[in-house]
PDB file of C-alpha atoms in Angstrom:
ATOM      1  CA  MET A 700      77.387 141.930 102.453  1.00  0.00           C
ATOM      2  CA  LYS A 701      80.572 140.017 102.596  1.00  0.00           C
ATOM      3  CA  LYS A 702      81.116 137.601  99.620  1.00  0.00           C
ATOM      4  CA  GLN A 703      82.411 133.944 100.656  1.00  0.00           C
ATOM      5  CA  MET A 704      85.056 132.352  99.480  1.00  0.00           C
ATOM      6  CA  LYS A 705      84.930 129.695  97.660  1.00  0.00           C
ATOM      7  CA  PRO A 706      86.319 126.732  98.895  1.00  0.00           C
ATOM      8  CA  LEU A 707      91.008 125.857  97.355  1.00  0.00           C
ATOM      9  CA  ILE A 708      90.092 122.174  97.746  1.00  0.00           C
ATOM     10  CA  VAL A 709      86.434 120.109  97.791  1.00  0.00           C
ATOM     11  CA  VAL A 710      87.008 116.182  99.025  1.00  0.00           C
ATOM     12  CA  LYS A 711      83.732 114.747  97.152  1.00  0.00           C
ATOM     13  CA  ASP A 712      82.073 110.486  97.701  1.00  0.00           C
ATOM     14  CA  LEU A 713      86.561 110.064  98.215  1.00  0.00           C
ATOM     15  CA  SER A 714      86.796 105.983  98.778  1.00  0.00           C
ATOM     16  CA  LEU A 715      90.754 104.880  99.084  1.00  0.00           C
ATOM     17  CA  GLY A 716      92.143 101.716  99.392  1.00  0.00           C
ATOM     18  CA  TYR A 717      94.747  99.318  98.026  1.00  0.00           C
ATOM     19  CA  GLY A 718      93.996  95.958  95.819  1.00  0.00           C
ATOM     20  CA  ASP A 719      91.049  94.497  97.728  1.00  0.00           C
ATOM     21  CA  ARG A 720      91.214  96.871 101.093  1.00  0.00           C
ATOM     22  CA  VAL A 721      89.306  99.931 101.118  1.00  0.00           C
ATOM     23  CA  ILE A 722      90.288 102.292 104.249  1.00  0.00           C
ATOM     24  CA  VAL A 723      88.508 105.154 103.571  1.00  0.00           C
ATOM     25  CA  HIS A 724      84.284 104.985 102.848  1.00  0.00           C
ATOM     26  CA  ASP A 725      82.688 108.067 101.219  1.00  0.00           C
ATOM     27  CA  ALA A 726      84.707 111.345 101.986  1.00  0.00           C
ATOM     28  CA  ASN A 727      83.217 115.214 102.120  1.00  0.00           C
ATOM     29  CA  PHE A 728      85.073 118.299 103.298  1.00  0.00           C
ATOM     30  CA  ALA A 729      86.348 121.124 102.558  1.00  0.00           C
ATOM     31  CA  ILE A 730      89.730 123.153 102.641  1.00  0.00           C
ATOM     32  CA  ASN A 731      89.291 127.368 102.545  1.00  0.00           C
ATOM     33  CA  ARG A 732      92.033 129.107 100.981  1.00  0.00           C
ATOM     34  CA  GLY A 733      94.338 130.119 104.260  1.00  0.00           C
ATOM     35  CA  ASP A 734      93.192 126.738 106.706  1.00  0.00           C
ATOM     36  CA  ILE A 735      95.527 124.829 109.089  1.00  0.00           C
ATOM     37  CA  PHE A 736      93.518 122.617 107.808  1.00  0.00           C
ATOM     38  CA  VAL A 737      94.635 119.355 109.918  1.00  0.00           C
ATOM     39  CA  ILE A 738      94.176 115.350 109.627  1.00  0.00           C
ATOM     40  CA  ILE A 739      92.487 113.541 112.911  1.00  0.00           C
ATOM     41  CA  GLY A 740      92.811 109.704 113.965  1.00  0.00           C
ATOM     42  CA  LEU A 741      93.572 106.997 115.736  1.00  0.00           C
ATOM     43  CA  SER A 742      96.804 105.015 114.109  1.00  0.00           C
ATOM     44  CA  GLY A 743      96.104 103.242 111.119  1.00  0.00           C
ATOM     45  CA  SER A 744      92.659 104.950 110.102  1.00  0.00           C
ATOM     46  CA  GLY A 745      94.286 106.078 106.501  1.00  0.00           C
ATOM     47  CA  LYS A 746      95.202 110.167 107.296  1.00  0.00           C
ATOM     48  CA  SER A 747      98.170 110.369 105.418  1.00  0.00           C
ATOM     49  CA  THR A 748      95.859 107.487 102.939  1.00  0.00           C
ATOM     50  CA  ILE A 749      93.617 110.205 102.759  1.00  0.00           C
ATOM     51  CA  MET A 750      97.331 112.757 101.816  1.00  0.00           C
ATOM     52  CA  ARG A 751      98.315 110.592  99.730  1.00  0.00           C
ATOM     53  CA  SER A 752      95.731 111.094  97.348  1.00  0.00           C
ATOM     54  CA  MET A 753      95.229 114.442  98.136  1.00  0.00           C
ATOM     55  CA  VAL A 754      99.409 115.421  96.919  1.00  0.00           C
ATOM     56  CA  GLY A 755      98.502 112.917  93.624  1.00  0.00           C
ATOM     57  CA  LEU A 756     100.802 109.227  95.096  1.00  0.00           C
ATOM     58  CA  LEU A 757      97.296 107.512  95.861  1.00  0.00           C
ATOM     59  CA  GLN A 758      94.874 107.567  92.504  1.00  0.00           C
ATOM     60  CA  PRO A 759      90.332 107.380  94.249  1.00  0.00           C
ATOM     61  CA  VAL A 760      89.401 104.269  94.591  1.00  0.00           C
ATOM     62  CA  ARG A 761      86.032 106.635  93.976  1.00  0.00           C
ATOM     63  CA  GLY A 762      84.793 110.139  94.046  1.00  0.00           C
ATOM     64  CA  HIS A 763      86.430 113.199  93.717  1.00  0.00           C
ATOM     65  CA  ILE A 764      89.312 116.046  94.541  1.00  0.00           C
ATOM     66  CA  PHE A 765      88.608 119.407  93.381  1.00  0.00           C
ATOM     67  CA  ILE A 766      91.189 121.603  93.704  1.00  0.00           C
ATOM     68  CA  GLU A 767      89.679 124.867  92.427  1.00  0.00           C
ATOM     69  CA  GLY A 768      87.514 123.440  90.417  1.00  0.00           C
ATOM     70  CA  ILE A 769      89.278 120.539  88.238  1.00  0.00           C
ATOM     71  CA  ASP A 770      88.884 117.307  89.259  1.00  0.00           C
ATOM     72  CA  MET A 771      92.341 116.463  89.686  1.00  0.00           C
ATOM     73  CA  TRP A 772      91.974 112.325  89.603  1.00  0.00           C
ATOM     74  CA  ALA A 773      90.034 113.239  86.036  1.00  0.00           C
ATOM     75  CA  THR A 774      91.888 115.557  84.607  1.00  0.00           C
ATOM     76  CA  ASP A 775      94.816 115.244  82.040  1.00  0.00           C
ATOM     77  CA  ALA A 776      98.031 114.265  82.913  1.00  0.00           C
ATOM     78  CA  ASP A 777     100.030 117.365  81.984  1.00  0.00           C
ATOM     79  CA  THR A 778      97.111 119.646  83.994  1.00  0.00           C
ATOM     80  CA  ARG A 779      97.368 117.045  87.211  1.00  0.00           C
ATOM     81  CA  THR A 780     100.989 117.986  87.210  1.00  0.00           C
ATOM     82  CA  LYS A 781     100.933 121.464  86.639  1.00  0.00           C
ATOM     83  CA  ILE A 782      97.879 120.845  89.880  1.00  0.00           C
ATOM     84  CA  VAL A 783     100.774 118.931  92.486  1.00  0.00           C
ATOM     85  CA  GLY A 784     103.088 122.131  91.247  1.00  0.00           C
ATOM     86  CA  ARG A 785     101.678 124.076  93.559  1.00  0.00           C
ATOM     87  CA  PHE A 786     102.311 122.196  96.453  1.00  0.00           C
ATOM     88  CA  GLY A 787     105.351 121.384  98.699  1.00  0.00           C
ATOM     89  CA  VAL A 788     105.227 118.621 101.035  1.00  0.00           C
ATOM     90  CA  SER A 789     107.115 117.493 104.027  1.00  0.00           C
ATOM     91  CA  PHE A 790     106.982 113.811 105.068  1.00  0.00           C
ATOM     92  CA  GLN A 791     107.796 112.496 108.561  1.00  0.00           C
ATOM     93  CA  SER A 792     111.006 111.083 109.167  1.00  0.00           C
ATOM     94  CA  GLY A 793     111.565 114.627 106.950  1.00  0.00           C
ATOM     95  CA  ALA A 794     113.717 111.819 103.917  1.00  0.00           C
ATOM     96  CA  LEU A 795     115.947 113.708 103.148  1.00  0.00           C
ATOM     97  CA  PHE A 796     119.165 112.546 100.816  1.00  0.00           C
ATOM     98  CA  SER A 797     121.685 111.060 103.679  1.00  0.00           C
ATOM     99  CA  SER A 798     124.290 111.338 100.686  1.00  0.00           C
ATOM    100  CA  MET A 799     122.912 115.840  99.625  1.00  0.00           C
ATOM    101  CA  THR A 800     124.291 118.481 101.573  1.00  0.00           C
ATOM    102  CA  ILE A 801     120.842 120.246 103.030  1.00  0.00           C
ATOM    103  CA  GLY A 802     121.468 123.219 100.704  1.00  0.00           C
ATOM    104  CA  GLU A 803     121.527 120.373  98.274  1.00  0.00           C
ATOM    105  CA  ASN A 804     118.634 118.891  99.665  1.00  0.00           C
ATOM    106  CA  VAL A 805     116.694 121.740  99.819  1.00  0.00           C
ATOM    107  CA  ALA A 806     117.892 122.881  96.045  1.00  0.00           C
ATOM    108  CA  LEU A 807     117.302 120.111  94.165  1.00  0.00           C
ATOM    109  CA  PRO A 808     112.716 120.596  94.219  1.00  0.00           C
ATOM    110  CA  MET A 809     113.990 123.723  92.608  1.00  0.00           C
ATOM    111  CA  GLU A 810     116.344 122.061  90.033  1.00  0.00           C
ATOM    112  CA  LEU A 811     114.297 119.842  89.206  1.00  0.00           C
ATOM    113  CA  LYS A 812     111.486 121.849  88.127  1.00  0.00           C
ATOM    114  CA  SER A 813     112.532 125.846  88.207  1.00  0.00           C
ATOM    115  CA  GLY A 814     114.449 126.345  84.733  1.00  0.00           C
ATOM    116  CA  LEU A 815     116.292 128.794  87.635  1.00  0.00           C
ATOM    117  CA  SER A 816     120.535 129.542  87.634  1.00  0.00           C
ATOM    118  CA  ALA A 817     122.660 128.584  90.338  1.00  0.00           C
ATOM    119  CA  THR A 818     123.611 131.498  91.543  1.00  0.00           C
ATOM    120  CA  LYS A 819     119.643 132.023  92.023  1.00  0.00           C
ATOM    121  CA  ILE A 820     119.116 128.499  93.485  1.00  0.00           C
ATOM    122  CA  HIS A 821     121.388 128.941  96.185  1.00  0.00           C
ATOM    123  CA  GLN A 822     120.106 132.614  97.173  1.00  0.00           C
ATOM    124  CA  ARG A 823     116.815 130.807  96.921  1.00  0.00           C
ATOM    125  CA  VAL A 824     117.887 128.470  99.289  1.00  0.00           C
ATOM    126  CA  ARG A 825     120.006 130.396 101.611  1.00  0.00           C
ATOM    127  CA  GLU A 826     116.927 132.069 101.666  1.00  0.00           C
ATOM    128  CA  LYS A 827     114.456 128.512 102.853  1.00  0.00           C
ATOM    129  CA  LEU A 828     117.468 127.785 105.189  1.00  0.00           C
ATOM    130  CA  ASN A 829     116.751 131.540 106.825  1.00  0.00           C
ATOM    131  CA  ILE A 830     113.430 130.965 106.792  1.00  0.00           C
ATOM    132  CA  VAL A 831     113.720 127.385 108.577  1.00  0.00           C
ATOM    133  CA  GLY A 832     116.520 128.806 111.716  1.00  0.00           C
ATOM    134  CA  LEU A 833     118.363 126.975 109.209  1.00  0.00           C
ATOM    135  CA  ASP A 834     121.199 129.706 108.256  1.00  0.00           C
ATOM    136  CA  GLY A 835     124.923 128.588 107.132  1.00  0.00           C
ATOM    137  CA  TYR A 836     123.823 125.164 107.537  1.00  0.00           C
ATOM    138  CA  GLU A 837     124.088 124.304 103.790  1.00  0.00           C
ATOM    139  CA  ASN A 838     127.113 121.884 104.360  1.00  0.00           C
ATOM    140  CA  LEU A 839     126.358 120.003 106.225  1.00  0.00           C
ATOM    141  CA  TYR A 840     124.601 116.092 105.968  1.00  0.00           C
ATOM    142  CA  PRO A 841     121.923 115.038 107.920  1.00  0.00           C
ATOM    143  CA  SER A 842     123.412 112.942 110.028  1.00  0.00           C
ATOM    144  CA  GLU A 843     125.858 115.988 111.316  1.00  0.00           C
ATOM    145  CA  VAL A 844     122.574 117.538 112.252  1.00  0.00           C
ATOM    146  CA  SER A 845     119.516 116.521 114.869  1.00  0.00           C
ATOM    147  CA  GLY A 846     116.051 115.109 114.250  1.00  0.00           C
ATOM    148  CA  GLY A 847     114.678 118.628 114.576  1.00  0.00           C
ATOM    149  CA  MET A 848     116.870 120.291 112.388  1.00  0.00           C
ATOM    150  CA  ILE A 849     116.338 117.148 109.235  1.00  0.00           C
ATOM    151  CA  LYS A 850     112.645 118.438 110.056  1.00  0.00           C
ATOM    152  CA  ARG A 851     113.409 122.420 109.429  1.00  0.00           C
ATOM    153  CA  ALA A 852     115.495 121.751 106.433  1.00  0.00           C
ATOM    154  CA  ALA A 853     112.448 118.889 104.856  1.00  0.00           C
ATOM    155  CA  LEU A 854     109.722 122.200 105.149  1.00  0.00           C
ATOM    156  CA  ALA A 855     112.623 124.844 103.880  1.00  0.00           C
ATOM    157  CA  ARG A 856     113.349 121.550 100.948  1.00  0.00           C
ATOM    158  CA  ALA A 857     109.023 121.480 101.010  1.00  0.00           C
ATOM    159  CA  LEU A 858     109.350 125.649 100.413  1.00  0.00           C
ATOM    160  CA  VAL A 859     111.919 126.144  98.222  1.00  0.00           C
ATOM    161  CA  ASN A 860     109.190 126.538  94.694  1.00  0.00           C
ATOM    162  CA  ASN A 861     106.149 129.221  96.551  1.00  0.00           C
ATOM    163  CA  PRO A 862     104.407 126.522  96.554  1.00  0.00           C
ATOM    164  CA  ASP A 863     100.449 127.698  96.871  1.00  0.00           C
ATOM    165  CA  VAL A 864      99.979 124.089  99.275  1.00  0.00           C
ATOM    166  CA  LEU A 865     101.797 123.192 101.535  1.00  0.00           C
ATOM    167  CA  PHE A 866     101.260 119.124 102.627  1.00  0.00           C
ATOM    168  CA  PHE A 867     102.960 117.760 106.114  1.00  0.00           C
ATOM    169  CA  ASP A 868     102.884 114.194 107.283  1.00  0.00           C
ATOM    170  CA  GLU A 869     103.219 113.781 111.303  1.00  0.00           C
ATOM    171  CA  PRO A 870     105.807 116.797 111.370  1.00  0.00           C
ATOM    172  CA  SER A 871     106.669 116.254 115.461  1.00  0.00           C
ATOM    173  CA  ALA A 872     106.888 112.592 115.363  1.00  0.00           C
ATOM    174  CA  GLY A 873     110.037 112.293 117.143  1.00  0.00           C
ATOM    175  CA  LEU A 874     110.261 114.986 118.244  1.00  0.00           C
ATOM    176  CA  ASP A 875     110.322 116.668 122.636  1.00  0.00           C
ATOM    177  CA  PRO A 876     107.776 118.427 123.396  1.00  0.00           C
ATOM    178  CA  VAL A 877     110.148 122.394 123.274  1.00  0.00           C
ATOM    179  CA  ARG A 878     111.310 121.620 119.332  1.00  0.00           C
ATOM    180  CA  SER A 879     107.851 120.508 118.485  1.00  0.00           C
ATOM    181  CA  ALA A 880     105.990 123.953 119.664  1.00  0.00           C
ATOM    182  CA  GLU A 881     109.140 125.263 118.046  1.00  0.00           C
ATOM    183  CA  LEU A 882     107.687 124.285 114.854  1.00  0.00           C
ATOM    184  CA  ASP A 883     104.252 124.878 115.613  1.00  0.00           C
ATOM    185  CA  GLU A 884     105.136 127.904 115.741  1.00  0.00           C
ATOM    186  CA  LEU A 885     107.331 128.060 112.445  1.00  0.00           C
ATOM    187  CA  ILE A 886     104.611 126.035 110.939  1.00  0.00           C
ATOM    188  CA  LYS A 887     101.912 129.838 111.708  1.00  0.00           C
ATOM    189  CA  ASN A 888     104.432 131.862 111.128  1.00  0.00           C
ATOM    190  CA  ILE A 889     104.286 130.714 107.306  1.00  0.00           C
ATOM    191  CA  ASN A 890     100.181 129.864 107.902  1.00  0.00           C
ATOM    192  CA  ARG A 891     100.404 134.352 108.191  1.00  0.00           C
ATOM    193  CA  GLN A 892     102.819 135.708 106.685  1.00  0.00           C
ATOM    194  CA  ASN A 893     103.205 133.859 103.539  1.00  0.00           C
ATOM    195  CA  GLY A 894      98.914 132.748 103.447  1.00  0.00           C
ATOM    196  CA  THR A 895      99.866 129.028 102.496  1.00  0.00           C
ATOM    197  CA  THR A 896      97.909 127.630 103.352  1.00  0.00           C
ATOM    198  CA  ILE A 897      98.299 124.581 105.508  1.00  0.00           C
ATOM    199  CA  ILE A 898      97.266 120.504 105.431  1.00  0.00           C
ATOM    200  CA  MET A 899      98.420 118.414 108.192  1.00  0.00           C
ATOM    201  CA  VAL A 900      98.092 114.653 109.106  1.00  0.00           C
ATOM    202  CA  THR A 901      98.748 114.891 113.106  1.00  0.00           C
ATOM    203  CA  HIS A 902      97.749 112.968 116.496  1.00  0.00           C
ATOM    204  CA  GLU A 903      99.042 115.198 118.278  1.00  0.00           C
ATOM    205  CA  LEU A 904      96.894 117.509 120.929  1.00  0.00           C
ATOM    206  CA  SER A 905      99.410 119.855 121.445  1.00  0.00           C
ATOM    207  CA  THR A 906      99.390 120.719 117.540  1.00  0.00           C
ATOM    208  CA  ILE A 907      96.197 120.534 116.732  1.00  0.00           C
ATOM    209  CA  MET A 908      95.044 122.186 119.467  1.00  0.00           C
ATOM    210  CA  SER A 909      97.818 125.125 119.027  1.00  0.00           C
ATOM    211  CA  ILE A 910      97.443 125.965 115.111  1.00  0.00           C
ATOM    212  CA  ALA A 911      94.544 124.593 112.990  1.00  0.00           C
ATOM    213  CA  THR A 912      92.142 126.068 112.254  1.00  0.00           C
ATOM    214  CA  ASN A 913      89.566 123.393 110.103  1.00  0.00           C
ATOM    215  CA  ALA A 914      89.706 119.496 111.432  1.00  0.00           C
ATOM    216  CA  ILE A 915      88.159 116.753 109.958  1.00  0.00           C
ATOM    217  CA  TYR A 916      88.545 113.470 112.184  1.00  0.00           C
ATOM    218  CA  VAL A 917      88.830 109.536 110.090  1.00  0.00           C
ATOM    219  CA  ASP A 918      86.891 107.378 111.911  1.00  0.00           C
ATOM    220  CA  ALA A 919      88.786 104.030 112.003  1.00  0.00           C
ATOM    221  CA  SER A 920      86.014 102.444 113.443  1.00  0.00           C
ATOM    222  CA  THR A 921      83.369 103.186 110.174  1.00  0.00           C
ATOM    223  CA  GLN A 922      86.279 104.288 108.405  1.00  0.00           C
ATOM    224  CA  ASN A 923      84.034 107.296 107.670  1.00  0.00           C
ATOM    225  CA  VAL A 924      85.187 111.121 108.200  1.00  0.00           C
ATOM    226  CA  ILE A 925      83.544 113.524 109.738  1.00  0.00           C
ATOM    227  CA  PRO A 926      84.650 117.737 109.601  1.00  0.00           C
ATOM    228  CA  ILE A 927      85.524 118.969 112.731  1.00  0.00           C
ATOM    229  CA  GLY A 928      85.775 122.786 111.722  1.00  0.00           C
ATOM    230  CA  ASP A 929      87.877 124.595 114.117  1.00  0.00           C
ATOM    231  CA  PRO A 930      88.519 121.696 117.259  1.00  0.00           C
ATOM    232  CA  ARG A 931      88.693 124.527 119.678  1.00  0.00           C
ATOM    233  CA  GLY A 932      85.388 126.039 119.015  1.00  0.00           C
ATOM    234  CA  ALA A 933      84.166 122.196 118.642  1.00  0.00           C
ATOM    235  CA  ILE A 934      85.934 119.845 121.309  1.00  0.00           C
ATOM    236  CA  GLU A 935      83.527 121.127 124.050  1.00  0.00           C
ATOM    237  CA  THR A 936      80.406 120.074 121.394  1.00  0.00           C
ATOM    238  CA  ILE A 937      81.048 117.163 120.247  1.00  0.00           C
ATOM    239  CA  LYS A 938      79.579 114.501 120.997  1.00  0.00           C
ATOM    240  CA  ASN A 939      80.825 111.305 118.754  1.00  0.00           C
ATOM    241  CA  PRO A 940      82.260 109.276 121.300  1.00  0.00           C
ATOM    242  CA  GLN A 941      85.921 107.813 118.821  1.00  0.00           C
ATOM    243  CA  ILE A 942      86.411 111.491 118.792  1.00  0.00           C
ATOM    244  CA  VAL A 943      85.219 112.269 121.869  1.00  0.00           C
ATOM    245  CA  GLU A 944      87.883 109.682 123.187  1.00  0.00           C
ATOM    246  CA  PHE A 945      90.876 111.010 121.249  1.00  0.00           C
ATOM    247  CA  PHE A 946      90.677 114.030 122.650  1.00  0.00           C
ATOM    248  CA  ARG A 947      91.341 113.193 126.255  1.00  0.00           C
ATOM    249  CA  ALA A 948      93.093 110.522 126.011  1.00  0.00           C
ATOM    250  CA  GLY A 949      95.830 113.327 124.027  1.00  0.00           C
ATOM    251  CA  LYS A 950      94.913 115.716 126.926  1.00  0.00           C
ATOM    252  CA  LYS A 951      95.921 112.104 129.159  1.00  0.00           C
ATOM    253  CA  GLY A 952      98.757 111.904 127.157  1.00  0.00           C
ATOM    254  CA  GLY A 953      99.928 115.508 127.972  1.00  0.00           C
ATOM    255  CA  LYS A 954     100.052 115.432 130.730  1.00  0.00           C
ATOM    256  CA  LYS A 955     103.317 115.103 133.488  1.00  0.00           C
TER     257      LYS A 955
END
């Protein structure tokens, strides 16, 4: 009998908010190692808020986020820092520093954390830029490259410390369909080749159906989280009207 692996991340009874405003109530879901896990829902539903808490930027109102059994918000600060150090994060805008070159932006996390020599940092930067198709662009500034290239550079920066878990917030936002599909393929290749667990916030149906292996839906009307599983297998059996409408609207939006 095949031994079932324990989930890498378990979210239990998680409630999140800002000040007195709670926007996600009692969320429960699990993420397996090697998943491409997608958090979906309408704008303003709390998708990015969930991701912010998972990467250590927003303390829960209540509840737990377990990383390999360690409750990251109940443990000490040093342990939480070590947990977060295993993550790579790529924000929606790319969040590159405009005064730094592409190479300097990608190198920054290593300069802050790795203790590697300047030569090894440069080698790693070239390696990661090559992975995302930006080899030779390290001396250009963000203002000198396209939006798609900025997204790729941000991905290279998120990869530079060889994370176990890679987080994306709306990676395809602002990209045309061709560039969006190219980024989807790049994310799939990173997952397949390195075994990196991917956690992504997106509302792009094409991305969801192309790369997701597991998903949750954040219901803005009830402020609850609904596990979906693999959306490609679940789409024909989903009964929740909010999720059905989300996928139906996404299909209409994809038509030309």
